[in-house]
Structure formats: C-alpha cells, structure tokens
PDB file of C-alpha atoms in Angstrom:
ATOM      1  CA  MET A   1      23.726  -2.127  30.809  1.00 80.00           C
ATOM      2  CA  SER A   2      20.567  -0.253  29.847  1.00 90.00           C
ATOM      3  CA  VAL A   3      18.593  -1.063  26.697  1.00 92.00           C
ATOM      4  CA  PHE A   4      16.796   1.737  24.854  1.00 95.00           C
ATOM      5  CA  VAL A   5      14.037   0.998  22.346  1.00 95.00           C
ATOM      6  CA  GLY A   6      12.563   3.432  19.843  1.00 96.00           C
ATOM      7  CA  LEU A   7       9.492   2.810  17.714  1.00 95.00           C
ATOM      8  CA  ASP A   8       8.541   4.891  14.672  1.00 93.00           C
ATOM      9  CA  CYS A   9       4.881   4.018  14.123  1.00 91.00           C
ATOM     10  CA  GLY A  10       3.382   5.423  10.942  1.00 83.00           C
ATOM     11  CA  GLY A  11       0.307   5.124   8.807  1.00 75.00           C
ATOM     12  CA  SER A  12       1.908   2.671   6.399  1.00 76.00           C
ATOM     13  CA  SER A  13       4.711   0.970   8.346  1.00 84.00           C
ATOM     14  CA  SER A  14       6.296   0.638  11.781  1.00 91.00           C
ATOM     15  CA  ARG A  15       9.985   0.314  12.647  1.00 94.00           C
ATOM     16  CA  VAL A  16      11.752  -0.681  15.847  1.00 95.00           C
ATOM     17  CA  LEU A  17      15.343  -0.162  16.989  1.00 95.00           C
ATOM     18  CA  ALA A  18      17.002  -1.277  20.232  1.00 95.00           C
ATOM     19  CA  VAL A  19      20.460  -0.071  21.309  1.00 93.00           C
ATOM     20  CA  ASP A  20      22.599  -0.315  24.418  1.00 90.00           C
ATOM     21  CA  ASP A  21      24.381   2.414  26.410  1.00 88.00           C
ATOM     22  CA  VAL A  22      27.163   2.848  23.888  1.00 87.00           C
ATOM     23  CA  GLY A  23      24.958   2.694  20.793  1.00 86.00           C
ATOM     24  CA  ASN A  24      25.413  -0.918  19.768  1.00 90.00           C
ATOM     25  CA  VAL A  25      22.401  -2.086  17.760  1.00 92.00           C
ATOM     26  CA  LEU A  26      20.743  -4.991  19.547  1.00 92.00           C
ATOM     27  CA  PHE A  27      17.595  -5.391  17.474  1.00 94.00           C
ATOM     28  CA  GLN A  28      15.819  -4.040  14.404  1.00 93.00           C
ATOM     29  CA  GLY A  29      12.280  -4.858  13.339  1.00 94.00           C
ATOM     30  CA  GLN A  30       9.620  -3.727  10.904  1.00 93.00           C
ATOM     31  CA  SER A  31       5.959  -4.351  10.213  1.00 92.00           C
ATOM     32  CA  GLY A  32       2.780  -2.650   9.030  1.00 88.00           C
ATOM     33  CA  ALA A  33       0.797   0.431  10.019  1.00 85.00           C
ATOM     34  CA  ALA A  34       0.332   1.612  13.619  1.00 89.00           C
ATOM     35  CA  ASN A  35      -1.583   4.893  13.424  1.00 88.00           C
ATOM     36  CA  LEU A  36      -3.393   5.351  16.740  1.00 91.00           C
ATOM     37  CA  VAL A  37      -6.422   6.891  15.025  1.00 87.00           C
ATOM     38  CA  SER A  38      -6.773   5.226  11.632  1.00 81.00           C
ATOM     39  CA  THR A  39      -5.295   1.734  12.081  1.00 86.00           C
ATOM     40  CA  PRO A  40      -7.814  -0.747  13.531  1.00 89.00           C
ATOM     41  CA  ASP A  41      -6.755  -1.635  17.060  1.00 91.00           C
ATOM     42  CA  THR A  42      -6.388  -5.371  16.453  1.00 93.00           C
ATOM     43  CA  ARG A  43      -4.245  -4.799  13.366  1.00 92.00           C
ATOM     44  CA  LEU A  44      -2.157  -2.143  15.121  1.00 93.00           C
ATOM     45  CA  ARG A  45      -1.312  -4.428  18.023  1.00 94.00           C
ATOM     46  CA  ARG A  46      -0.599  -7.345  15.706  1.00 94.00           C
ATOM     47  CA  ASN A  47       1.748  -5.231  13.602  1.00 94.00           C
ATOM     48  CA  LEU A  48       3.667  -3.994  16.629  1.00 94.00           C
ATOM     49  CA  GLN A  49       3.907  -7.480  18.095  1.00 94.00           C
ATOM     50  CA  HIS A  50       5.377  -8.657  14.805  1.00 94.00           C
ATOM     51  CA  ALA A  51       7.790  -5.702  14.606  1.00 94.00           C
ATOM     52  CA  THR A  52       9.097  -6.274  18.164  1.00 94.00           C
ATOM     53  CA  ARG A  53       9.221 -10.082  18.102  1.00 92.00           C
ATOM     54  CA  GLY A  54      12.645 -11.100  19.388  1.00 92.00           C
ATOM     55  CA  CYS A  55      13.473  -7.663  20.749  1.00 89.00           C
ATOM     56  CA  SER A  56      15.610  -7.472  23.875  1.00 80.00           C
ATOM     57  CA  GLN A  57      13.880  -6.633  27.119  1.00 86.00           C
ATOM     58  CA  ALA A  58      14.110  -2.875  27.372  1.00 89.00           C
ATOM     59  CA  ASN A  59      14.702  -0.483  30.250  1.00 91.00           C
ATOM     60  CA  PHE A  60      13.415   2.615  28.448  1.00 95.00           C
ATOM     61  CA  VAL A  61      10.978   2.719  25.527  1.00 95.00           C
ATOM     62  CA  CYS A  62       9.600   5.529  23.391  1.00 96.00           C
ATOM     63  CA  GLY A  63       6.950   4.999  20.734  1.00 95.00           C
ATOM     64  CA  CYS A  64       6.438   7.868  18.276  1.00 95.00           C
ATOM     65  CA  PHE A  65       2.984   7.381  16.790  1.00 93.00           C
ATOM     66  CA  ALA A  66       1.098   8.821  13.870  1.00 85.00           C
ATOM     67  CA  GLY A  67      -2.366   9.710  15.131  1.00 86.00           C
ATOM     68  CA  LEU A  68      -1.223  10.778  18.599  1.00 89.00           C
ATOM     69  CA  VAL A  69      -3.365  13.904  18.634  1.00 87.00           C
ATOM     70  CA  ASN A  70      -4.526  14.342  22.234  1.00 91.00           C
ATOM     71  CA  ALA A  71      -4.208  13.067  25.805  1.00 93.00           C
ATOM     72  CA  GLU A  72      -6.491  10.115  25.104  1.00 94.00           C
ATOM     73  CA  THR A  73      -4.390   8.784  22.236  1.00 95.00           C
ATOM     74  CA  ARG A  74      -1.209   9.362  24.270  1.00 95.00           C
ATOM     75  CA  ILE A  75      -2.617   7.174  27.058  1.00 95.00           C
ATOM     76  CA  LYS A  76      -3.557   4.536  24.483  1.00 95.00           C
ATOM     77  CA  GLY A  77      -0.039   4.546  23.063  1.00 95.00           C
ATOM     78  CA  GLU A  78       1.566   4.244  26.491  1.00 96.00           C
ATOM     79  CA  ASP A  79      -0.764   1.388  27.457  1.00 95.00           C
ATOM     80  CA  ILE A  80       0.211  -0.508  24.304  1.00 95.00           C
ATOM     81  CA  LEU A  81       3.907   0.016  25.033  1.00 95.00           C
ATOM     82  CA  ARG A  82       3.514  -1.202  28.645  1.00 94.00           C
ATOM     83  CA  GLN A  83       1.820  -4.380  27.443  1.00 92.00           C
ATOM     84  CA  MET A  84       4.617  -4.994  24.930  1.00 92.00           C
ATOM     85  CA  PHE A  85       7.440  -4.116  27.333  1.00 93.00           C
ATOM     86  CA  PRO A  86       6.268  -4.963  30.868  1.00 92.00           C
ATOM     87  CA  GLY A  87       8.397  -3.411  33.584  1.00 90.00           C
ATOM     88  CA  SER A  88       9.937  -0.818  31.252  1.00 93.00           C
ATOM     89  CA  SER A  89       9.691   2.941  31.555  1.00 94.00           C
ATOM     90  CA  VAL A  90       7.667   4.082  28.541  1.00 94.00           C
ATOM     91  CA  ARG A  91       6.567   7.262  26.798  1.00 94.00           C
ATOM     92  CA  ALA A  92       4.419   7.912  23.739  1.00 96.00           C
ATOM     93  CA  GLU A  93       4.967  10.941  21.488  1.00 94.00           C
ATOM     94  CA  PRO A  94       3.645  12.171  18.128  1.00 94.00           C
ATOM     95  CA  ASP A  95       5.551  10.797  15.150  1.00 90.00           C
ATOM     96  CA  TYR A  96       6.874  14.202  14.128  1.00 92.00           C
ATOM     97  CA  THR A  97       8.796  14.411  17.428  1.00 94.00           C
ATOM     98  CA  ALA A  98      11.046  11.584  16.240  1.00 93.00           C
ATOM     99  CA  ALA A  99      11.881  13.472  13.051  1.00 93.00           C
ATOM    100  CA  PHE A 100      12.874  16.578  14.993  1.00 94.00           C
ATOM    101  CA  TYR A 101      14.996  14.611  17.459  1.00 93.00           C
ATOM    102  CA  SER A 102      16.884  12.954  14.611  1.00 92.00           C
ATOM    103  CA  SER A 103      17.697  16.355  13.088  1.00 93.00           C
ATOM    104  CA  PRO A 104      21.077  18.093  13.592  1.00 90.00           C
ATOM    105  CA  GLU A 105      21.468  19.942  16.889  1.00 86.00           C
ATOM    106  CA  ASP A 106      21.340  23.409  15.318  1.00 89.00           C
ATOM    107  CA  THR A 107      17.947  22.770  13.680  1.00 93.00           C
ATOM    108  CA  ASP A 108      15.373  25.517  14.250  1.00 94.00           C
ATOM    109  CA  ILE A 109      12.431  23.767  12.603  1.00 95.00           C
ATOM    110  CA  CYS A 110      11.706  20.468  10.915  1.00 96.00           C
ATOM    111  CA  VAL A 111       9.498  20.417   7.817  1.00 96.00           C
ATOM    112  CA  ILE A 112       7.997  16.990   7.194  1.00 93.00           C
ATOM    113  CA  ALA A 113       6.513  16.365   3.759  1.00 93.00           C
ATOM    114  CA  GLY A 114       5.597  12.824   2.863  1.00 87.00           C
ATOM    115  CA  THR A 115       2.074  11.548   2.302  1.00 85.00           C
ATOM    116  CA  GLY A 116       1.039  14.401   4.616  1.00 86.00           C
ATOM    117  CA  SER A 117       2.938  17.426   5.882  1.00 91.00           C
ATOM    118  CA  LEU A 118       3.566  19.549   8.962  1.00 93.00           C
ATOM    119  CA  VAL A 119       6.098  21.881  10.575  1.00 96.00           C
ATOM    120  CA  CYS A 120       7.483  21.421  14.086  1.00 95.00           C
ATOM    121  CA  SER A 121      10.033  22.880  16.457  1.00 95.00           C
ATOM    122  CA  ARG A 122      11.092  22.574  20.075  1.00 91.00           C
ATOM    123  CA  SER A 123      10.463  25.218  22.715  1.00 88.00           C
ATOM    124  CA  PRO A 124      11.102  25.353  26.468  1.00 86.00           C
ATOM    125  CA  SER A 125       7.533  24.141  27.012  1.00 83.00           C
ATOM    126  CA  GLY A 126       7.834  21.205  24.610  1.00 87.00           C
ATOM    127  CA  MET A 127       7.183  20.462  20.940  1.00 90.00           C
ATOM    128  CA  GLU A 128       5.247  22.957  18.835  1.00 93.00           C
ATOM    129  CA  LYS A 129       3.428  21.958  15.645  1.00 94.00           C
ATOM    130  CA  SER A 130       1.834  23.790  12.733  1.00 95.00           C
ATOM    131  CA  GLY A 131       0.016  22.394   9.722  1.00 92.00           C
ATOM    132  CA  GLY A 132      -0.966  18.796   9.338  1.00 86.00           C
ATOM    133  CA  ARG A 133      -4.732  18.324   9.788  1.00 82.00           C
ATOM    134  CA  GLY A 134      -4.915  15.637   7.101  1.00 81.00           C
ATOM    135  CA  TYR A 135      -5.459  15.793   3.372  1.00 83.00           C
ATOM    136  CA  VAL A 136      -8.986  17.228   3.603  1.00 87.00           C
ATOM    137  CA  LEU A 137      -8.152  20.170   5.882  1.00 88.00           C
ATOM    138  CA  GLY A 138      -4.462  20.767   5.283  1.00 86.00           C
ATOM    139  CA  ASP A 139      -1.222  18.864   4.579  1.00 90.00           C
ATOM    140  CA  GLN A 140       0.032  21.673   2.345  1.00 94.00           C
ATOM    141  CA  GLY A 141       2.887  20.704   0.056  1.00 96.00           C
ATOM    142  CA  SER A 142       2.380  17.001   0.729  1.00 93.00           C
ATOM    143  CA  GLY A 143       2.699  14.004  -1.540  1.00 93.00           C
ATOM    144  CA  PHE A 144      -1.072  13.681  -1.628  1.00 93.00           C
ATOM    145  CA  HIS A 145      -1.559  17.133  -3.148  1.00 96.00           C
ATOM    146  CA  TYR A 146       1.231  16.691  -5.674  1.00 97.00           C
ATOM    147  CA  GLY A 147      -0.070  13.272  -6.623  1.00 96.00           C
ATOM    148  CA  ARG A 148      -3.608  14.585  -6.940  1.00 96.00           C
ATOM    149  CA  ASP A 149      -2.404  17.301  -9.318  1.00 97.00           C
ATOM    150  CA  ALA A 150      -0.582  14.720 -11.420  1.00 97.00           C
ATOM    151  CA  LEU A 151      -3.590  12.427 -11.630  1.00 97.00           C
ATOM    152  CA  VAL A 152      -6.050  15.228 -12.449  1.00 97.00           C
ATOM    153  CA  PHE A 153      -3.756  16.382 -15.246  1.00 97.00           C
ATOM    154  CA  PHE A 154      -3.548  12.850 -16.596  1.00 97.00           C
ATOM    155  CA  LEU A 155      -7.322  12.354 -16.521  1.00 97.00           C
ATOM    156  CA  ASP A 156      -7.894  15.707 -18.231  1.00 96.00           C
ATOM    157  CA  ASN A 157      -5.102  15.263 -20.799  1.00 95.00           C
ATOM    158  CA  PRO A 158      -4.463  11.537 -21.311  1.00 94.00           C
ATOM    159  CA  SER A 159      -3.142  11.941 -24.853  1.00 93.00           C
ATOM    160  CA  SER A 160      -0.586  14.605 -23.943  1.00 93.00           C
ATOM    161  CA  ALA A 161       0.619  13.170 -20.621  1.00 96.00           C
ATOM    162  CA  SER A 162       4.305  12.309 -20.452  1.00 96.00           C
ATOM    163  CA  VAL A 163       5.458   8.742 -20.869  1.00 95.00           C
ATOM    164  CA  SER A 164       6.727   8.672 -17.277  1.00 95.00           C
ATOM    165  CA  LEU A 165       3.403   9.903 -15.862  1.00 97.00           C
ATOM    166  CA  ARG A 166       1.386   7.423 -17.939  1.00 96.00           C
ATOM    167  CA  GLN A 167       3.654   4.593 -16.815  1.00 96.00           C
ATOM    168  CA  ALA A 168       3.334   5.637 -13.162  1.00 96.00           C
ATOM    169  CA  VAL A 169      -0.475   5.746 -13.440  1.00 96.00           C
ATOM    170  CA  ILE A 170      -0.643   2.318 -15.055  1.00 96.00           C
ATOM    171  CA  GLU A 171       1.718   0.812 -12.470  1.00 95.00           C
ATOM    172  CA  LEU A 172      -0.352   2.279  -9.653  1.00 94.00           C
ATOM    173  CA  PHE A 173      -3.849   1.530 -10.924  1.00 94.00           C
ATOM    174  CA  GLY A 174      -3.283  -1.328 -13.370  1.00 93.00           C
ATOM    175  CA  SER A 175      -5.110   0.703 -16.013  1.00 94.00           C
ATOM    176  CA  ASP A 176      -5.098   4.048 -17.809  1.00 93.00           C
ATOM    177  CA  GLN A 177      -8.891   4.144 -18.098  1.00 94.00           C
ATOM    178  CA  GLU A 178     -10.704   6.849 -16.157  1.00 93.00           C
ATOM    179  CA  GLY A 179     -13.440   4.603 -14.783  1.00 94.00           C
ATOM    180  CA  ALA A 180     -11.011   2.114 -13.299  1.00 94.00           C
ATOM    181  CA  ILE A 181      -8.811   4.878 -11.868  1.00 94.00           C
ATOM    182  CA  VAL A 182     -11.643   6.818 -10.233  1.00 94.00           C
ATOM    183  CA  SER A 183     -13.082   3.641  -8.748  1.00 93.00           C
ATOM    184  CA  ALA A 184      -9.701   2.669  -7.299  1.00 92.00           C
ATOM    185  CA  VAL A 185      -9.178   6.097  -5.727  1.00 91.00           C
ATOM    186  CA  TYR A 186     -12.492   6.052  -3.918  1.00 89.00           C
ATOM    187  CA  THR A 187     -12.255   2.465  -2.730  1.00 87.00           C
ATOM    188  CA  SER A 188      -8.698   2.794  -1.420  1.00 81.00           C
ATOM    189  CA  GLY A 189      -6.848   5.223   0.839  1.00 72.00           C
ATOM    190  CA  PRO A 190      -6.538   8.342  -1.350  1.00 80.00           C
ATOM    191  CA  PRO A 191      -3.619   9.971   0.509  1.00 82.00           C
ATOM    192  CA  GLN A 192      -1.269   6.993   0.401  1.00 82.00           C
ATOM    193  CA  MET A 193      -2.273   6.020  -3.136  1.00 87.00           C
ATOM    194  CA  LEU A 194      -2.024   9.441  -4.767  1.00 92.00           C
ATOM    195  CA  ALA A 195       1.194  10.348  -2.958  1.00 91.00           C
ATOM    196  CA  ARG A 196       2.933   7.696  -5.056  1.00 92.00           C
ATOM    197  CA  LEU A 197       2.503   9.908  -8.110  1.00 96.00           C
ATOM    198  CA  ALA A 198       4.505  12.786  -6.609  1.00 96.00           C
ATOM    199  CA  LYS A 199       7.750  11.450  -8.055  1.00 96.00           C
ATOM    200  CA  ALA A 200       6.251  11.417 -11.556  1.00 97.00           C
ATOM    201  CA  LEU A 201       5.159  15.032 -11.097  1.00 97.00           C
ATOM    202  CA  GLY A 202       8.707  15.919 -10.054  1.00 97.00           C
ATOM    203  CA  GLN A 203      10.037  14.312 -13.231  1.00 96.00           C
ATOM    204  CA  ASP A 204       7.533  16.275 -15.307  1.00 97.00           C
ATOM    205  CA  ALA A 205       8.568  19.499 -13.556  1.00 97.00           C
ATOM    206  CA  LYS A 206      12.212  18.809 -14.371  1.00 95.00           C
ATOM    207  CA  ALA A 207      11.163  18.371 -18.010  1.00 95.00           C
ATOM    208  CA  GLY A 208       9.403  21.743 -17.908  1.00 96.00           C
ATOM    209  CA  GLU A 209       5.784  20.556 -17.982  1.00 97.00           C
ATOM    210  CA  PRO A 210       3.709  23.640 -17.099  1.00 97.00           C
ATOM    211  CA  TYR A 211       1.143  21.797 -14.949  1.00 97.00           C
ATOM    212  CA  ALA A 212       3.920  20.287 -12.806  1.00 97.00           C
ATOM    213  CA  LEU A 213       5.789  23.574 -12.387  1.00 97.00           C
ATOM    214  CA  GLN A 214       2.528  25.275 -11.397  1.00 97.00           C
ATOM    215  CA  SER A 215       1.814  22.521  -8.871  1.00 98.00           C
ATOM    216  CA  ILE A 216       5.227  22.913  -7.229  1.00 97.00           C
ATOM    217  CA  GLU A 217       4.811  26.679  -7.157  1.00 97.00           C
ATOM    218  CA  ARG A 218       1.334  26.493  -5.601  1.00 97.00           C
ATOM    219  CA  ASN A 219       1.872  23.668  -3.128  1.00 97.00           C
ATOM    220  CA  GLY A 220       5.380  24.674  -2.127  1.00 97.00           C
ATOM    221  CA  SER A 221       4.187  28.204  -1.538  1.00 97.00           C
ATOM    222  CA  ALA A 222       1.369  26.962   0.700  1.00 97.00           C
ATOM    223  CA  LEU A 223       3.858  24.959   2.777  1.00 97.00           C
ATOM    224  CA  ALA A 224       6.237  27.930   2.940  1.00 97.00           C
ATOM    225  CA  ASP A 225       3.354  29.988   4.340  1.00 97.00           C
ATOM    226  CA  VAL A 226       2.887  27.403   7.104  1.00 97.00           C
ATOM    227  CA  VAL A 227       6.601  27.690   7.901  1.00 96.00           C
ATOM    228  CA  TYR A 228       6.394  31.486   8.003  1.00 96.00           C
ATOM    229  CA  ARG A 229       3.469  31.435  10.442  1.00 96.00           C
ATOM    230  CA  HIS A 230       5.197  28.823  12.602  1.00 96.00           C
ATOM    231  CA  VAL A 231       8.476  30.726  12.803  1.00 95.00           C
ATOM    232  CA  THR A 232       6.682  33.985  13.550  1.00 93.00           C
ATOM    233  CA  ARG A 233       4.791  32.363  16.390  1.00 94.00           C
ATOM    234  CA  PHE A 234       7.226  29.895  17.937  1.00 94.00           C
ATOM    235  CA  VAL A 235      10.860  30.523  16.932  1.00 91.00           C
ATOM    236  CA  LYS A 236      13.050  33.099  18.656  1.00 88.00           C
ATOM    237  CA  PRO A 237      14.237  35.671  16.083  1.00 82.00           C
ATOM    238  CA  LYS A 238      17.825  35.427  14.842  1.00 86.00           C
ATOM    239  CA  ARG A 239      19.712  36.028  11.611  1.00 91.00           C
ATOM    240  CA  THR A 240      19.797  32.393  10.511  1.00 92.00           C
ATOM    241  CA  LEU A 241      17.063  29.827  10.002  1.00 94.00           C
ATOM    242  CA  THR A 242      18.164  26.205   9.847  1.00 94.00           C
ATOM    243  CA  VAL A 243      15.525  23.873   8.456  1.00 95.00           C
ATOM    244  CA  SER A 244      15.596  20.088   8.556  1.00 95.00           C
ATOM    245  CA  LEU A 245      13.648  18.321   5.806  1.00 96.00           C
ATOM    246  CA  ALA A 246      12.064  14.933   6.479  1.00 92.00           C
ATOM    247  CA  GLY A 247       9.737  12.809   4.381  1.00 88.00           C
ATOM    248  CA  GLY A 248       9.567  11.326   0.908  1.00 88.00           C
ATOM    249  CA  ILE A 249       8.876  14.521  -1.052  1.00 93.00           C
ATOM    250  CA  TRP A 250      12.421  15.761  -0.548  1.00 94.00           C
ATOM    251  CA  LYS A 251      13.741  12.485  -1.957  1.00 92.00           C
ATOM    252  CA  ALA A 252      11.325  12.341  -4.912  1.00 91.00           C
ATOM    253  CA  ALA A 253      13.073  14.963  -7.078  1.00 92.00           C
ATOM    254  CA  PRO A 254      15.603  17.766  -6.425  1.00 94.00           C
ATOM    255  CA  ILE A 255      13.226  20.426  -7.768  1.00 96.00           C
ATOM    256  CA  PHE A 256      10.967  20.120  -4.710  1.00 97.00           C
ATOM    257  CA  LYS A 257      13.798  21.146  -2.365  1.00 96.00           C
ATOM    258  CA  ASP A 258      15.349  23.691  -4.728  1.00 95.00           C
ATOM    259  CA  ARG A 259      12.149  25.674  -5.252  1.00 96.00           C
ATOM    260  CA  PHE A 260      11.209  25.414  -1.571  1.00 96.00           C
ATOM    261  CA  GLN A 261      14.575  26.940  -0.663  1.00 95.00           C
ATOM    262  CA  GLU A 262      13.748  29.906  -2.907  1.00 96.00           C
ATOM    263  CA  GLN A 263      10.234  30.250  -1.512  1.00 97.00           C
ATOM    264  CA  LEU A 264      11.493  30.324   2.077  1.00 96.00           C
ATOM    265  CA  SER A 265      14.213  32.830   1.218  1.00 94.00           C
ATOM    266  CA  GLU A 266      11.524  35.070  -0.276  1.00 95.00           C
ATOM    267  CA  ARG A 267       9.597  34.967   3.007  1.00 94.00           C
ATOM    268  CA  PHE A 268      12.666  35.474   5.192  1.00 94.00           C
ATOM    269  CA  PRO A 269      14.739  38.048   3.272  1.00 93.00           C
ATOM    270  CA  GLU A 270      16.654  39.093   6.393  1.00 88.00           C
ATOM    271  CA  HIS A 271      17.636  35.524   7.313  1.00 87.00           C
ATOM    272  CA  LEU A 272      20.196  33.120   5.971  1.00 92.00           C
ATOM    273  CA  VAL A 273      17.969  30.110   5.277  1.00 93.00           C
ATOM    274  CA  THR A 274      19.693  26.717   5.238  1.00 92.00           C
ATOM    275  CA  LEU A 275      17.886  23.514   4.280  1.00 94.00           C
ATOM    276  CA  ASN A 276      19.268  20.096   5.210  1.00 92.00           C
ATOM    277  CA  ARG A 277      17.687  16.782   4.336  1.00 90.00           C
ATOM    278  CA  LEU A 278      17.438  14.425   7.282  1.00 88.00           C
ATOM    279  CA  ILE A 279      20.422  12.068   7.401  1.00 86.00           C
ATOM    280  CA  LYS A 280      19.393   9.854  10.302  1.00 87.00           C
ATOM    281  CA  PRO A 281      15.961   8.202  10.020  1.00 89.00           C
ATOM    282  CA  PRO A 282      13.317   9.383  12.526  1.00 91.00           C
ATOM    283  CA  LEU A 283      13.654   6.009  14.241  1.00 92.00           C
ATOM    284  CA  TYR A 284      16.929   7.237  15.739  1.00 93.00           C
ATOM    285  CA  GLY A 285      15.074  10.223  17.140  1.00 94.00           C
ATOM    286  CA  ALA A 286      12.691   7.837  18.898  1.00 94.00           C
ATOM    287  CA  VAL A 287      15.701   6.160  20.518  1.00 94.00           C
ATOM    288  CA  GLU A 288      16.976   9.557  21.707  1.00 93.00           C
ATOM    289  CA  LEU A 289      13.583  10.184  23.283  1.00 94.00           C
ATOM    290  CA  ALA A 290      13.849   6.825  25.059  1.00 94.00           C
ATOM    291  CA  LYS A 291      17.255   7.877  26.401  1.00 93.00           C
ATOM    292  CA  GLU A 292      15.710  11.036  27.824  1.00 90.00           C
ATOM    293  CA  LEU A 293      13.567   8.811  30.049  1.00 87.00           C
ATOM    294  CA  SER A 294      16.709   7.547  31.766  1.00 82.00           C
ATOM    295  CA  LEU A 295      17.680  11.068  32.799  1.00 80.00           C
ATOM    296  CA  GLY A 296      14.724  11.228  35.169  1.00 68.00           C
ATOM    297  CA  ASN A 297      15.488   7.883  36.813  1.00 56.00           C
TER     298      ASN A 297
END
C-alpha cells in the first residue's frame, strides 16, 4: 500500500493530508505559516514539524508552498520535505498549483483571490501564472485591496460608516480611533490584517453603499483584466471558458462573484463563461500532485 501526503503551506497556516491508494484518510494536521520567502526559517520548520507530527511514513509527498517563486525556493522546499519524510519521493510546487489541481477536470483557469490574488492554468509545458506580485505591485481584486478601501472609507467618514463596518474595524483593531488604527496597520502585516475587512465591504456593497460598489467595480475589473491577458496568452481558444474560483473573497459575499461573472462576460462576449467556486480544498490538489510522483516510479 502506498501512502500519499499533500501539504498546503500558506502565509497564515499550513495543512497536511495523508491518504492511501484507495483514498482512505490516514492523517490530517494543521499548524502556522510556511511561506518560503516571508516566514522565518526556524518558525517555518517548527510549524511544519507540528503539522506533520504523527503522520504516517509516506511514499510520495508534495508540498505546495506560498513563496515558491524560483528554482532556489523550490530546492529549499524539497530539502525541507526530504528532512521531514526521509526516504520518500518528494516534490515542491507553488501553492496555486494545488488550487488548480483541486479544480474540476474541465477547468480552463483558476482565479485565486484571498489575501492576495493570481490567475493560473495548465499547459503542455506546465503551470502558467499571471498576476500576483504581492500587495505593493499587484494582487488585483484581492482581500487586501478591498480591505484597504473599507478602512480608508472608515477613516475618512467615521460618522457615516455602517454599523457592520464600524464593528469590524473595532473587532480588528480594538479601537475606532485613527491613531491606534494607523499604528496597528504599520506595525503588523498589512495584507493579512486589512484583508479581514473585505467581508464588511461586501456587506456594505449589498446594502448599496457607493464606496463599496465602486471598490468592487474597480478591483474586480482589474482582476478581470488579468484574466483576459492570461487567457489571450496561455489558453487555447474555444467557445467556452470554465473558471474555478479559489480563496476567501468568493466566500465573503455573493456580490464579489456575481459582479466578477458580469465583468468576465463583458471581456469575453463570444464565450460562454462559467464560474465555479472550488469544492475541494487545495490540500486535495496537493495530494493529487503527490500521486503524480508515483506514475514515474
């Protein structure tokens, strides 16, 4: 019996799943961040050791890492996996690969929008990616940008902010005072912190708040532009475009998905555009990638 282990290693948490040949779950684990670039090495290794403690000895292992951006970080990820699973066949892939592999088989592209964002697809030469680049240089349509819009509106208009937005700000920062909020933003991780306000912005958009509707229009349009460029460059033309949606934005409020559907249809008028939220967590895609290793052995 072979044991396959998948790891979904993100910037805020890491998850582990081990299954056997017929799909029986043998182990599940979870711990903190394991971003190959931003998580300190000692903390990263400690988190993964905690997440895999008690895991069955594996035959094939795939770790899908946030921060796997080049050959050097791939080697680092594989070295970590070999130390954790000695004697196993291992591979390290970018975290977005797991999301695509957990998508339905007919998926053309996967659009990931959580704290950050990117677009990916699979080609004969491997995975193709557009967008990303982090909150300073990109991440269009991400939770960070929505949350930033919500917080800026609150700071500019504290007396007219909705009850739900004020409550979300107070829960996040422990205060509704500008000084305390600004200090907290700059002494913490802005992307992860501000992304938590995206749900409040979605609620305001549903209620018809102009700032929130404008934010969804602007940020969703920017992400739709990334999709258009990606499809034009990497996806073979056909009359349908099936899009898998992964990440917390699509769960935050229905209006994010509904307006994005319209924005994509505007850019692809000759295509039937279908959007499907991811049903299986990306962790299951990491397991599928581990199973691919067995095909070469």
